[in-house]
CSV table of C-alpha atoms in Angstrom, one decimal:
chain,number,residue,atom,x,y,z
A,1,UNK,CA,3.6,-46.2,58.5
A,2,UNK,CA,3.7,-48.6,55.6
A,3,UNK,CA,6.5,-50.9,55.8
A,4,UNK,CA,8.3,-54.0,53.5
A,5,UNK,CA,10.6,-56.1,55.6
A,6,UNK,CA,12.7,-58.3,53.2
A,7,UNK,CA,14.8,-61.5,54.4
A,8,UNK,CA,17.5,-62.2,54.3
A,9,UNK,CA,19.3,-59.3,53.8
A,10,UNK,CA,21.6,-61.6,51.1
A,11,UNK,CA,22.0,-65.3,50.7
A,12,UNK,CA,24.6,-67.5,49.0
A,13,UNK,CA,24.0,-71.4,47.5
A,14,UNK,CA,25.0,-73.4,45.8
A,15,UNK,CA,23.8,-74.2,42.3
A,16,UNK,CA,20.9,-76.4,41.8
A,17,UNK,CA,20.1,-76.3,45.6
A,18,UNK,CA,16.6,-74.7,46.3
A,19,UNK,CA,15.6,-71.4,48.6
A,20,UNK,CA,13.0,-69.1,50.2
A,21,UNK,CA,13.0,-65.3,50.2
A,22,UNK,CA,10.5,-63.9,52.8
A,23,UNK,CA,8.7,-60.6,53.0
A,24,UNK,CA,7.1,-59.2,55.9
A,25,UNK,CA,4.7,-56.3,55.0
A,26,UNK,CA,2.6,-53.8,57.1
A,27,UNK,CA,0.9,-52.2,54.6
A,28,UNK,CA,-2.9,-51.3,54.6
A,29,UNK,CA,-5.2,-51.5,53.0
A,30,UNK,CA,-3.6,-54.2,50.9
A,31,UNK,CA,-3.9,-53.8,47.0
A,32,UNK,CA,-1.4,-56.6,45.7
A,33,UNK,CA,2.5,-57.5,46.0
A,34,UNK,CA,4.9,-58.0,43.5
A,35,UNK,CA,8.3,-59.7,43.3
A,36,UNK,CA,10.5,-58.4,41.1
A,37,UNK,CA,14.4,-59.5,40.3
A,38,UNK,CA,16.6,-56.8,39.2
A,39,UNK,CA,20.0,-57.9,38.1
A,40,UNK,CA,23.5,-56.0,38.8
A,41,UNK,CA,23.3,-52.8,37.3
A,42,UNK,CA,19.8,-53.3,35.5
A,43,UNK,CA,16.3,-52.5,36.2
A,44,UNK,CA,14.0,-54.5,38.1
A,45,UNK,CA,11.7,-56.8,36.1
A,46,UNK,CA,8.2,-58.3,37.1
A,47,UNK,CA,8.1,-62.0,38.3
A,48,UNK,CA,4.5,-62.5,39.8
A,49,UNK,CA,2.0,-60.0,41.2
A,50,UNK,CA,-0.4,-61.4,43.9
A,51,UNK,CA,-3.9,-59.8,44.6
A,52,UNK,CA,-5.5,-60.5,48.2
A,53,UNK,CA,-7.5,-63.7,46.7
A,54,UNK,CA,-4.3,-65.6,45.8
A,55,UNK,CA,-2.3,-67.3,47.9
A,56,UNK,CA,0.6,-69.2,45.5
A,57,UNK,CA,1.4,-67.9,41.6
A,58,UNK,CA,4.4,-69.4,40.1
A,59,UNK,CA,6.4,-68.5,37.4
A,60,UNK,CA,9.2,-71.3,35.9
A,61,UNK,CA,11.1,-72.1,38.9
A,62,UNK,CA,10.2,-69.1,41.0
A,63,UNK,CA,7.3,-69.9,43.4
A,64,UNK,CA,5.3,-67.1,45.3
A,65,UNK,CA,3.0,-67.4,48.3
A,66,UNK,CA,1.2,-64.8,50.1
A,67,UNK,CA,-0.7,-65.3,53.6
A,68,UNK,CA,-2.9,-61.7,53.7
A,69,UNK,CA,-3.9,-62.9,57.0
A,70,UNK,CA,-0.3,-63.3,59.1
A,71,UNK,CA,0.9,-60.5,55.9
A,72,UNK,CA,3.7,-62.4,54.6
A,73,UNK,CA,5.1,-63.4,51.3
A,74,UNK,CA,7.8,-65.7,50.2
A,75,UNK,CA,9.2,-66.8,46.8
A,76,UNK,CA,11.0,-70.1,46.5
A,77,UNK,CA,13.6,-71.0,43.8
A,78,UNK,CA,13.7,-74.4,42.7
A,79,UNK,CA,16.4,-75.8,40.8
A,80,UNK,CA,19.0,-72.7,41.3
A,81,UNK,CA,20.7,-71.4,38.2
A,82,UNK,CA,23.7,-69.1,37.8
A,83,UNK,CA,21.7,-66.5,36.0
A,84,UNK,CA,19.4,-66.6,39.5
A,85,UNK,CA,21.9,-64.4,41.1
A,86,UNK,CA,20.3,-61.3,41.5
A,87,UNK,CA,18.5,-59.0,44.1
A,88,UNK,CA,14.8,-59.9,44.8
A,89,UNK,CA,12.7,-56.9,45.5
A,90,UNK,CA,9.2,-57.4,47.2
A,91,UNK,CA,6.8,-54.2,46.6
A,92,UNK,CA,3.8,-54.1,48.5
A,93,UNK,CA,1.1,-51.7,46.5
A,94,UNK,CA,-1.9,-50.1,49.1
A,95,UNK,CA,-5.3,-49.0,48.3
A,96,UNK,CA,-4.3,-45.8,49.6
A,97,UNK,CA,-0.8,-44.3,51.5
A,98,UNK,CA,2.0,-45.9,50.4
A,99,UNK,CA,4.0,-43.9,48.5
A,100,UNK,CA,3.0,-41.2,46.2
A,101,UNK,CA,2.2,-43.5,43.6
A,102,UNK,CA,0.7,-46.2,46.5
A,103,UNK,CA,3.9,-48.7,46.9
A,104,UNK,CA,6.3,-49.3,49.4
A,105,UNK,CA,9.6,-51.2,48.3
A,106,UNK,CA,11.1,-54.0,50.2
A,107,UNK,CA,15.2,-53.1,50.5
A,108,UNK,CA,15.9,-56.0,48.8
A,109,UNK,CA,17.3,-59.3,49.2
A,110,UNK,CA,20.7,-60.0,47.6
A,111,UNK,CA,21.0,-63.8,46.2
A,112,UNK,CA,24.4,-65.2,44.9
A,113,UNK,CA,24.4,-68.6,43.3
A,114,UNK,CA,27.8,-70.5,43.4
A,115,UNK,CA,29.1,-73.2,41.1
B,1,UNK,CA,13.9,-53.8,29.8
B,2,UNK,CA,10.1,-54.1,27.7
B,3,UNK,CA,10.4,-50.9,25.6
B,4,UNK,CA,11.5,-48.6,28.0
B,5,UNK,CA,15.0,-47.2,27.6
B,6,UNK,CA,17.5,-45.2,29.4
B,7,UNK,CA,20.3,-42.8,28.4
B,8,UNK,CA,23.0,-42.4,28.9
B,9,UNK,CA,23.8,-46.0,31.2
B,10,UNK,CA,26.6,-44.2,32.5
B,11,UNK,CA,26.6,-40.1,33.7
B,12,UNK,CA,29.4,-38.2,35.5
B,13,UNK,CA,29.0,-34.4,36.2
B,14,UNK,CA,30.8,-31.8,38.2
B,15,UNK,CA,29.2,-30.5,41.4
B,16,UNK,CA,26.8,-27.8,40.6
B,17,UNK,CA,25.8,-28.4,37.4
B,18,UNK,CA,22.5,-29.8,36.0
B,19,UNK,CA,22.2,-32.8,34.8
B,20,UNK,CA,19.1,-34.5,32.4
B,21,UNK,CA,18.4,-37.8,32.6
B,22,UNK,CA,16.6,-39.6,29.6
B,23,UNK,CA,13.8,-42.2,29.9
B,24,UNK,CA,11.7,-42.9,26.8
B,25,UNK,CA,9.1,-45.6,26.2
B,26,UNK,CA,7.4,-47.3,23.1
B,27,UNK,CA,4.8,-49.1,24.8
B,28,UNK,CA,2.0,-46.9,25.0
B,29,UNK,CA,1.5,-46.2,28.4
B,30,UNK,CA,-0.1,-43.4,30.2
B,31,UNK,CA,1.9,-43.2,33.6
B,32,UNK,CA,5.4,-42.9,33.9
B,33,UNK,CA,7.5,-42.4,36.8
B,34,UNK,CA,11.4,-41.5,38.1
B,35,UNK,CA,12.7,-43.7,41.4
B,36,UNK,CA,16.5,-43.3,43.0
B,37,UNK,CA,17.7,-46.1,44.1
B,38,UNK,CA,20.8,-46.4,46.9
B,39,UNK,CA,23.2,-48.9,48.0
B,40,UNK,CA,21.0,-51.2,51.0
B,41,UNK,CA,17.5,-48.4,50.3
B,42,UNK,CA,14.1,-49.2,48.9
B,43,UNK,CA,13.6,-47.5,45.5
B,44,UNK,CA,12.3,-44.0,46.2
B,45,UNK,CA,9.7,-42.1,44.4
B,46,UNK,CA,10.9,-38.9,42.7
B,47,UNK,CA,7.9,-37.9,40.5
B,48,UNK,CA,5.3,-39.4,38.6
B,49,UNK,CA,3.4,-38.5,35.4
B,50,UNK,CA,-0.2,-39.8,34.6
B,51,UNK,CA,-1.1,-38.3,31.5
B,52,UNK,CA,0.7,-35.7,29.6
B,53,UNK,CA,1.3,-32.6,30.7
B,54,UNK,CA,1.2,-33.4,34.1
B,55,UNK,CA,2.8,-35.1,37.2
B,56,UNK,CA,3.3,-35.1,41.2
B,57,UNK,CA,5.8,-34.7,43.4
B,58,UNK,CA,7.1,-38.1,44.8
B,59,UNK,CA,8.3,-38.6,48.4
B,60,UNK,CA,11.5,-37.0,47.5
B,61,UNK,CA,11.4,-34.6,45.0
B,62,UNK,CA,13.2,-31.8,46.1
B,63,UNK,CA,16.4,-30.6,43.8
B,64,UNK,CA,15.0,-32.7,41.2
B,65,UNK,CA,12.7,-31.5,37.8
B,66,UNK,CA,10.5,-33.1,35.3
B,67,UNK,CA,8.5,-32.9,32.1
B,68,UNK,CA,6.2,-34.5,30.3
B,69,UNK,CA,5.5,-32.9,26.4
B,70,UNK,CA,5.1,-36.3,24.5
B,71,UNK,CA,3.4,-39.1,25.9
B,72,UNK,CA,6.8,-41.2,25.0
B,73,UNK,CA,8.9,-38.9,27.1
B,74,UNK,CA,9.7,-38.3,30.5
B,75,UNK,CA,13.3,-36.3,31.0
B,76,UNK,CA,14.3,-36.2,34.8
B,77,UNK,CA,16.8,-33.0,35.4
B,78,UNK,CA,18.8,-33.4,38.7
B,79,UNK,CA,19.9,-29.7,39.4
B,80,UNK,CA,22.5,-28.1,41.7
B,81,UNK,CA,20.1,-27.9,44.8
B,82,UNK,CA,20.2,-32.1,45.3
B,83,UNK,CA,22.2,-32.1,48.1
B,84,UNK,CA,23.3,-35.9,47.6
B,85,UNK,CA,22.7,-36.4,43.6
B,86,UNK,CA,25.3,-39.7,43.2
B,87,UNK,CA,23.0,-42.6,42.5
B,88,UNK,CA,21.2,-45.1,40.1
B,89,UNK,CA,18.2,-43.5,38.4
B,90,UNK,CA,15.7,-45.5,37.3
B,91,UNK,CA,13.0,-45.1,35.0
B,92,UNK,CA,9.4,-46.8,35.1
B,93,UNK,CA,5.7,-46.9,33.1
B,94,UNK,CA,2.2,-48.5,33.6
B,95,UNK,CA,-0.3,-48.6,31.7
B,96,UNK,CA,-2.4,-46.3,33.7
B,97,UNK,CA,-1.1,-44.5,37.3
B,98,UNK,CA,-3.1,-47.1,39.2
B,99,UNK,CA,-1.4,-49.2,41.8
B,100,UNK,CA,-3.2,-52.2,40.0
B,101,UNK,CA,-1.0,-52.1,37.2
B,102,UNK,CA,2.1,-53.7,36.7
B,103,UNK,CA,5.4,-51.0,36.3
B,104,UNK,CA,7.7,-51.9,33.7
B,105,UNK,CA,11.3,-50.4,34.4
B,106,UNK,CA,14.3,-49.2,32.1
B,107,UNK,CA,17.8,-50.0,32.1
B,108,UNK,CA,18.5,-47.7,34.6
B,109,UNK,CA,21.4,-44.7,34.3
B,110,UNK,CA,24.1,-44.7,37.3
B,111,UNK,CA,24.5,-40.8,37.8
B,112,UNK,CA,28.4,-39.7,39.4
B,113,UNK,CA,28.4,-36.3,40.8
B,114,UNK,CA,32.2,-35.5,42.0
């Protein structure tokens, strides 16, 4: 069964300190993987989507990695803001299985940013 | 929210009634799609669209209903048979139902069934 482990399960740090989200995926075949931040309340929105050929994609502050090999994926937040507190969802999409529509969401990794 | 918006944010309904959700999106895509999302869950797939006219059942689709007349539109009706309805809907589209593509998702609306 296709599976997105996401950790922590939620994180607090201080602001302007720096931190790693992990994913742990078993999904196969693998397509790509996507982080996405959705805010309290809101809908998720894209940060980076990483095919099997790449193994680091960043986007401002928010760095992504992906090792296809050990099936892992992290992003790291440099420079922590306020507004970075949100929940970090890691979606692994398959070639085939998967959900209906060939992704499997991560539950989520809730990140609060204190002053 | 990239052209893809939600109504209303906020729903409460009694037990046993139906209830439509709205998602409508400006961006031109082909594929649309419905997920439920629940406190500490994954998003779940309810159905999916990928062309007009048609759509799939997600991986939990039962007491739930779609349609899909206009390419724009994509109304989700929760009816009386959802056991556990209470939840935040949300809305998604890509430009084409291929998992290659990147899914852009609405506001969301937070449905209350007491």
């Amino acid at each position: 069964k296709n599976q997105v482990e996401q950790s922590p399960q939620s994180l607090i740090i201080l602001e302007g300190k720096n931190c790693t989200l992990q994913c742990n995926y078993t999904v196969s075949p693998f397509s790509n993987l996507r982080w996405y931040k959705q805010d309290t309340g809101r809908g998720p929105v894209s940060l980076t989507i990483m095919t099997f050929s790449e193994n680091t994609k960043s986007n401002g502050r928010y760095t992504a990695t992906l090792d296809a090999d050990t099936k892992q994926s992290s992003l790291h937040i440099t420079a922590s803001q306020l507004s970075d507190s949100a929940s970090y969802i890691c979606v692994v999409s398959a070639q085939g299985g998967g959900g209906a529509d060939g992704l499997t969401f991560g539950k989520g990794t809730h990140l609060i940013i204190q002053p | 929210d990239g052209g893809i918006t939600q109504s209303p944010k906020y729903l409460f309904r009694k037990e046993g009634q139906n209830v439509t959700l709205s998602c409508e999106q400006n961006l031109n895509h082909d594929a649309m799609y419905w997920y439920r999302q629940d406190p500490g869950q994954g998003l779940r797939l309810i159905y999916y669209s990928q062309i007009v006219n048609d759509f799939q059942k997600g991986d939990i689709a039962e007491g739930y209903s779609v349609s899909r007349e206009k390419k724009e539109s994509f109304p989700l009706t929760v009816t009386s048979a959802q056991k556990n309805p209470t939840a935040f809907y949300l809305c998604a589209s890509s430009i084409a139902q291929d998992r290659v593509y990147e899914q852009y998702f609405g506001p969301g609306t937070r449905l209350t069934v007491t």
